[in-house]
Amino acid sequence: MARKKKKKGGALTLILLIVPAALIVLPTTILFGIGMIPTIVAYVVDRDPDKSAPITVGGLNFCGCMPFAIDLWKHQHTIGAAAKIFADPLAWLVMYSAAAVGWGLYYGIPPLVAGMEITRAEKRVEVLKQKRVALVQEWGPDVAGDYFDESGGMEPDAEMQGA
């Protein structure tokens, strides 16, 4: 087994690149820093090693912040303009509602998919049971390896007879 080499200085390089970039676009950094708080919370509370909650919440949270970032870029890219955006309750509503939709998707889709899979599996079991009954009726009870009555159903005391 080959061991993976750890990259030394990766975090340092990242910091050395991101911090100056964040300072150059400080109003945008402030906008996304405050607007993306639900994503940070999702990252902190998610125990899954794949971190699917911050991906789901973060994607929609980012989309909720983007219109205000574009507005900031189009007009004045100043800290005062960013503060003006945060003074607008609609901005908070849009940014955090988008994150709430992300949380809704994160908690809503897995049970929905599980329910659909259970329903699909139950239908498949019913189809297979019908096929089994048809085979037993056509070929006789010996083909099933179980104890069946003439209609293809299980005999009431089949378990006791087999023991």
PDB file of C-alpha atoms in Angstrom:
ATOM      1  CA  MET A   1       0.000   0.000   0.000  1.00  0.00           C
ATOM      2  CA  ALA A   2       1.354   3.350  -0.998  1.00  0.00           C
ATOM      3  CA  ARG A   3       0.959   6.092   1.504  1.00  0.00           C
ATOM      4  CA  LYS A   4      -0.358   9.416   0.379  1.00  0.00           C
ATOM      5  CA  LYS A   5       2.004  12.281   0.916  1.00  0.00           C
ATOM      6  CA  LYS A   6       0.581  15.088   2.951  1.00  0.00           C
ATOM      7  CA  LYS A   7       0.893  18.422   1.258  1.00  0.00           C
ATOM      8  CA  LYS A   8       2.648  20.747   3.621  1.00  0.00           C
ATOM      9  CA  GLY A   9       1.855  24.392   3.341  1.00  0.00           C
ATOM     10  CA  GLY A  10      -1.452  23.841   1.502  1.00  0.00           C
ATOM     11  CA  ALA A  11      -3.436  25.687   4.130  1.00  0.00           C
ATOM     12  CA  LEU A  12      -0.791  28.387   4.356  1.00  0.00           C
ATOM     13  CA  THR A  13      -0.870  28.914   0.596  1.00  0.00           C
ATOM     14  CA  LEU A  14      -4.648  29.062   0.678  1.00  0.00           C
ATOM     15  CA  ILE A  15      -4.590  31.665   3.432  1.00  0.00           C
ATOM     16  CA  LEU A  16      -1.932  33.684   1.641  1.00  0.00           C
ATOM     17  CA  LEU A  17      -4.098  33.783  -1.462  1.00  0.00           C
ATOM     18  CA  ILE A  18      -7.560  34.202   0.032  1.00  0.00           C
ATOM     19  CA  VAL A  19      -6.875  36.839   2.693  1.00  0.00           C
ATOM     20  CA  PRO A  20      -5.477  39.443   0.266  1.00  0.00           C
ATOM     21  CA  ALA A  21      -8.247  38.680  -2.239  1.00  0.00           C
ATOM     22  CA  ALA A  22     -10.859  39.043   0.506  1.00  0.00           C
ATOM     23  CA  LEU A  23      -9.386  42.388   1.525  1.00  0.00           C
ATOM     24  CA  ILE A  24      -9.422  43.646  -2.063  1.00  0.00           C
ATOM     25  CA  VAL A  25     -13.128  42.857  -2.398  1.00  0.00           C
ATOM     26  CA  LEU A  26     -13.974  43.595   1.231  1.00  0.00           C
ATOM     27  CA  PRO A  27     -17.614  44.677   0.682  1.00  0.00           C
ATOM     28  CA  THR A  28     -18.324  41.427  -1.172  1.00  0.00           C
ATOM     29  CA  THR A  29     -16.491  39.481   1.531  1.00  0.00           C
ATOM     30  CA  ILE A  30     -18.636  41.118   4.198  1.00  0.00           C
ATOM     31  CA  LEU A  31     -21.803  40.437   2.192  1.00  0.00           C
ATOM     32  CA  PHE A  32     -21.019  36.760   1.743  1.00  0.00           C
ATOM     33  CA  GLY A  33     -19.542  36.408   5.234  1.00  0.00           C
ATOM     34  CA  ILE A  34     -22.773  37.528   6.861  1.00  0.00           C
ATOM     35  CA  GLY A  35     -25.149  36.197   4.211  1.00  0.00           C
ATOM     36  CA  MET A  36     -23.652  32.710   4.289  1.00  0.00           C
ATOM     37  CA  ILE A  37     -23.961  32.211   8.063  1.00  0.00           C
ATOM     38  CA  PRO A  38     -26.553  29.419   7.588  1.00  0.00           C
ATOM     39  CA  THR A  39     -23.990  27.534   5.497  1.00  0.00           C
ATOM     40  CA  ILE A  40     -21.370  27.904   8.222  1.00  0.00           C
ATOM     41  CA  VAL A  41     -23.895  26.595  10.751  1.00  0.00           C
ATOM     42  CA  ALA A  42     -24.696  23.679   8.425  1.00  0.00           C
ATOM     43  CA  TYR A  43     -20.997  22.853   8.195  1.00  0.00           C
ATOM     44  CA  VAL A  44     -20.565  22.938  11.973  1.00  0.00           C
ATOM     45  CA  VAL A  45     -23.612  20.824  12.842  1.00  0.00           C
ATOM     46  CA  ASP A  46     -23.304  18.237  10.035  1.00  0.00           C
ATOM     47  CA  ARG A  47     -21.745  15.043  11.384  1.00  0.00           C
ATOM     48  CA  ASP A  48     -21.716  13.308   8.013  1.00  0.00           C
ATOM     49  CA  PRO A  49     -18.142  12.934   6.695  1.00  0.00           C
ATOM     50  CA  ASP A  50     -19.398  13.787   3.185  1.00  0.00           C
ATOM     51  CA  LYS A  51     -20.798  17.082   4.526  1.00  0.00           C
ATOM     52  CA  SER A  52     -23.930  16.982   2.373  1.00  0.00           C
ATOM     53  CA  ALA A  53     -25.826  19.532   4.503  1.00  0.00           C
ATOM     54  CA  PRO A  54     -23.451  22.438   3.831  1.00  0.00           C
ATOM     55  CA  ILE A  55     -23.384  21.519   0.147  1.00  0.00           C
ATOM     56  CA  THR A  56     -27.176  21.597  -0.119  1.00  0.00           C
ATOM     57  CA  VAL A  57     -27.725  24.590   2.137  1.00  0.00           C
ATOM     58  CA  GLY A  58     -24.667  26.415   0.820  1.00  0.00           C
ATOM     59  CA  GLY A  59     -25.639  26.133  -2.819  1.00  0.00           C
ATOM     60  CA  LEU A  60     -29.030  27.692  -2.262  1.00  0.00           C
ATOM     61  CA  ASN A  61     -27.697  30.172   0.299  1.00  0.00           C
ATOM     62  CA  PHE A  62     -25.131  31.302  -2.269  1.00  0.00           C
ATOM     63  CA  CYS A  63     -27.910  31.749  -4.826  1.00  0.00           C
ATOM     64  CA  GLY A  64     -29.823  33.859  -2.290  1.00  0.00           C
ATOM     65  CA  CYS A  65     -26.784  36.104  -1.746  1.00  0.00           C
ATOM     66  CA  MET A  66     -25.861  36.478  -5.410  1.00  0.00           C
ATOM     67  CA  PRO A  67     -28.490  39.082  -6.462  1.00  0.00           C
ATOM     68  CA  PHE A  68     -27.254  41.409  -3.742  1.00  0.00           C
ATOM     69  CA  ALA A  69     -23.618  40.816  -4.652  1.00  0.00           C
ATOM     70  CA  ILE A  70     -24.406  41.653  -8.282  1.00  0.00           C
ATOM     71  CA  ASP A  71     -26.234  44.784  -7.140  1.00  0.00           C
ATOM     72  CA  LEU A  72     -23.198  45.682  -5.040  1.00  0.00           C
ATOM     73  CA  TRP A  73     -20.877  45.182  -8.017  1.00  0.00           C
ATOM     74  CA  LYS A  74     -23.094  47.135 -10.428  1.00  0.00           C
ATOM     75  CA  HIS A  75     -23.514  50.246  -8.338  1.00  0.00           C
ATOM     76  CA  GLN A  76     -21.076  51.017  -5.549  1.00  0.00           C
ATOM     77  CA  HIS A  77     -18.637  48.484  -4.268  1.00  0.00           C
ATOM     78  CA  THR A  78     -18.235  50.084  -0.854  1.00  0.00           C
ATOM     79  CA  ILE A  79     -18.722  48.985   2.707  1.00  0.00           C
ATOM     80  CA  GLY A  80     -21.491  51.576   3.023  1.00  0.00           C
ATOM     81  CA  ALA A  81     -23.357  49.987   0.113  1.00  0.00           C
ATOM     82  CA  ALA A  82     -22.991  46.571   1.776  1.00  0.00           C
ATOM     83  CA  ALA A  83     -24.335  48.049   5.018  1.00  0.00           C
ATOM     84  CA  LYS A  84     -27.261  49.478   3.048  1.00  0.00           C
ATOM     85  CA  ILE A  85     -28.041  45.985   1.750  1.00  0.00           C
ATOM     86  CA  PHE A  86     -28.062  44.640   5.300  1.00  0.00           C
ATOM     87  CA  ALA A  87     -30.393  47.463   6.353  1.00  0.00           C
ATOM     88  CA  ASP A  88     -32.982  46.073   3.948  1.00  0.00           C
ATOM     89  CA  PRO A  89     -35.110  43.333   5.585  1.00  0.00           C
ATOM     90  CA  LEU A  90     -35.898  41.912   2.149  1.00  0.00           C
ATOM     91  CA  ALA A  91     -32.201  41.104   1.657  1.00  0.00           C
ATOM     92  CA  TRP A  92     -32.127  39.137   4.900  1.00  0.00           C
ATOM     93  CA  LEU A  93     -35.362  37.400   3.939  1.00  0.00           C
ATOM     94  CA  VAL A  94     -34.082  36.373   0.510  1.00  0.00           C
ATOM     95  CA  MET A  95     -30.643  35.198   1.689  1.00  0.00           C
ATOM     96  CA  TYR A  96     -31.876  33.228   4.668  1.00  0.00           C
ATOM     97  CA  SER A  97     -35.041  31.923   2.993  1.00  0.00           C
ATOM     98  CA  ALA A  98     -32.890  30.448   0.251  1.00  0.00           C
ATOM     99  CA  ALA A  99     -30.877  28.690   2.974  1.00  0.00           C
ATOM    100  CA  ALA A 100     -34.135  27.513   4.560  1.00  0.00           C
ATOM    101  CA  VAL A 101     -35.156  25.975   1.230  1.00  0.00           C
ATOM    102  CA  GLY A 102     -31.788  24.216   1.235  1.00  0.00           C
ATOM    103  CA  TRP A 103     -32.492  22.813   4.703  1.00  0.00           C
ATOM    104  CA  GLY A 104     -35.944  21.749   3.483  1.00  0.00           C
ATOM    105  CA  LEU A 105     -34.384  19.871   0.585  1.00  0.00           C
ATOM    106  CA  TYR A 106     -31.757  18.334   2.855  1.00  0.00           C
ATOM    107  CA  TYR A 107     -34.366  16.989   5.276  1.00  0.00           C
ATOM    108  CA  GLY A 108     -37.173  16.371   2.768  1.00  0.00           C
ATOM    109  CA  ILE A 109     -35.625  14.536  -0.154  1.00  0.00           C
ATOM    110  CA  PRO A 110     -34.107  11.479   1.630  1.00  0.00           C
ATOM    111  CA  PRO A 111     -37.422  10.394   3.233  1.00  0.00           C
ATOM    112  CA  LEU A 112     -39.202  11.030  -0.060  1.00  0.00           C
ATOM    113  CA  VAL A 113     -36.743   8.864  -1.984  1.00  0.00           C
ATOM    114  CA  ALA A 114     -36.841   6.179   0.727  1.00  0.00           C
ATOM    115  CA  GLY A 115     -40.635   6.117   0.584  1.00  0.00           C
ATOM    116  CA  MET A 116     -40.588   5.787  -3.192  1.00  0.00           C
ATOM    117  CA  GLU A 117     -38.047   2.950  -2.986  1.00  0.00           C
ATOM    118  CA  ILE A 118     -40.121   1.135  -0.362  1.00  0.00           C
ATOM    119  CA  THR A 119     -43.242   1.481  -2.513  1.00  0.00           C
ATOM    120  CA  ARG A 120     -41.350   0.225  -5.571  1.00  0.00           C
ATOM    121  CA  ALA A 121     -39.977  -2.746  -3.618  1.00  0.00           C
ATOM    122  CA  GLU A 122     -43.409  -3.631  -2.214  1.00  0.00           C
ATOM    123  CA  LYS A 123     -44.895  -3.597  -5.718  1.00  0.00           C
ATOM    124  CA  ARG A 124     -42.070  -5.823  -6.931  1.00  0.00           C
ATOM    125  CA  VAL A 125     -42.709  -8.271  -4.069  1.00  0.00           C
ATOM    126  CA  GLU A 126     -46.401  -8.410  -5.004  1.00  0.00           C
ATOM    127  CA  VAL A 127     -45.545  -9.101  -8.660  1.00  0.00           C
ATOM    128  CA  LEU A 128     -43.142 -11.852  -7.621  1.00  0.00           C
ATOM    129  CA  LYS A 129     -45.744 -13.384  -5.294  1.00  0.00           C
ATOM    130  CA  GLN A 130     -48.283 -13.411  -8.141  1.00  0.00           C
ATOM    131  CA  LYS A 131     -45.741 -15.073 -10.438  1.00  0.00           C
ATOM    132  CA  ARG A 132     -44.975 -17.647  -7.752  1.00  0.00           C
ATOM    133  CA  VAL A 133     -48.673 -18.434  -7.307  1.00  0.00           C
ATOM    134  CA  ALA A 134     -49.044 -18.808 -11.087  1.00  0.00           C
ATOM    135  CA  LEU A 135     -46.036 -21.148 -11.224  1.00  0.00           C
ATOM    136  CA  VAL A 136     -47.369 -23.248  -8.345  1.00  0.00           C
ATOM    137  CA  GLN A 137     -50.771 -23.482 -10.011  1.00  0.00           C
ATOM    138  CA  GLU A 138     -49.174 -24.450 -13.340  1.00  0.00           C
ATOM    139  CA  TRP A 139     -46.452 -26.834 -12.124  1.00  0.00           C
ATOM    140  CA  GLY A 140     -47.724 -27.981  -8.756  1.00  0.00           C
ATOM    141  CA  PRO A 141     -46.670 -27.277  -5.174  1.00  0.00           C
ATOM    142  CA  ASP A 142     -43.393 -29.175  -5.467  1.00  0.00           C
ATOM    143  CA  VAL A 143     -41.904 -26.459  -7.671  1.00  0.00           C
ATOM    144  CA  ALA A 144     -41.980 -23.920  -4.829  1.00  0.00           C
ATOM    145  CA  GLY A 145     -40.218 -26.034  -2.275  1.00  0.00           C
ATOM    146  CA  ASP A 146     -42.803 -24.950   0.310  1.00  0.00           C
ATOM    147  CA  TYR A 147     -46.144 -26.322   1.365  1.00  0.00           C
ATOM    148  CA  PHE A 148     -48.914 -24.794  -0.758  1.00  0.00           C
ATOM    149  CA  ASP A 149     -52.592 -25.455  -1.015  1.00  0.00           C
ATOM    150  CA  GLU A 150     -54.368 -25.852  -4.378  1.00  0.00           C
ATOM    151  CA  SER A 151     -54.935 -22.096  -4.795  1.00  0.00           C
ATOM    152  CA  GLY A 152     -51.205 -21.401  -4.548  1.00  0.00           C
ATOM    153  CA  GLY A 153     -51.319 -19.983  -1.019  1.00  0.00           C
ATOM    154  CA  MET A 154     -49.475 -21.284   2.012  1.00  0.00           C
ATOM    155  CA  GLU A 155     -51.142 -24.010   4.023  1.00  0.00           C
ATOM    156  CA  PRO A 156     -51.970 -22.858   7.553  1.00  0.00           C
ATOM    157  CA  ASP A 157     -49.853 -25.469   9.333  1.00  0.00           C
ATOM    158  CA  ALA A 158     -47.032 -25.649   6.772  1.00  0.00           C
ATOM    159  CA  GLU A 159     -44.432 -24.409   9.234  1.00  0.00           C
ATOM    160  CA  MET A 160     -45.346 -27.025  11.779  1.00  0.00           C
ATOM    161  CA  GLN A 161     -45.303 -29.849   9.233  1.00  0.00           C
ATOM    162  CA  GLY A 162     -41.835 -28.885   8.035  1.00  0.00           C
ATOM    163  CA  ALA A 163     -40.404 -28.915  11.553  1.00  0.00           C
TER     164      ALA A 163
END
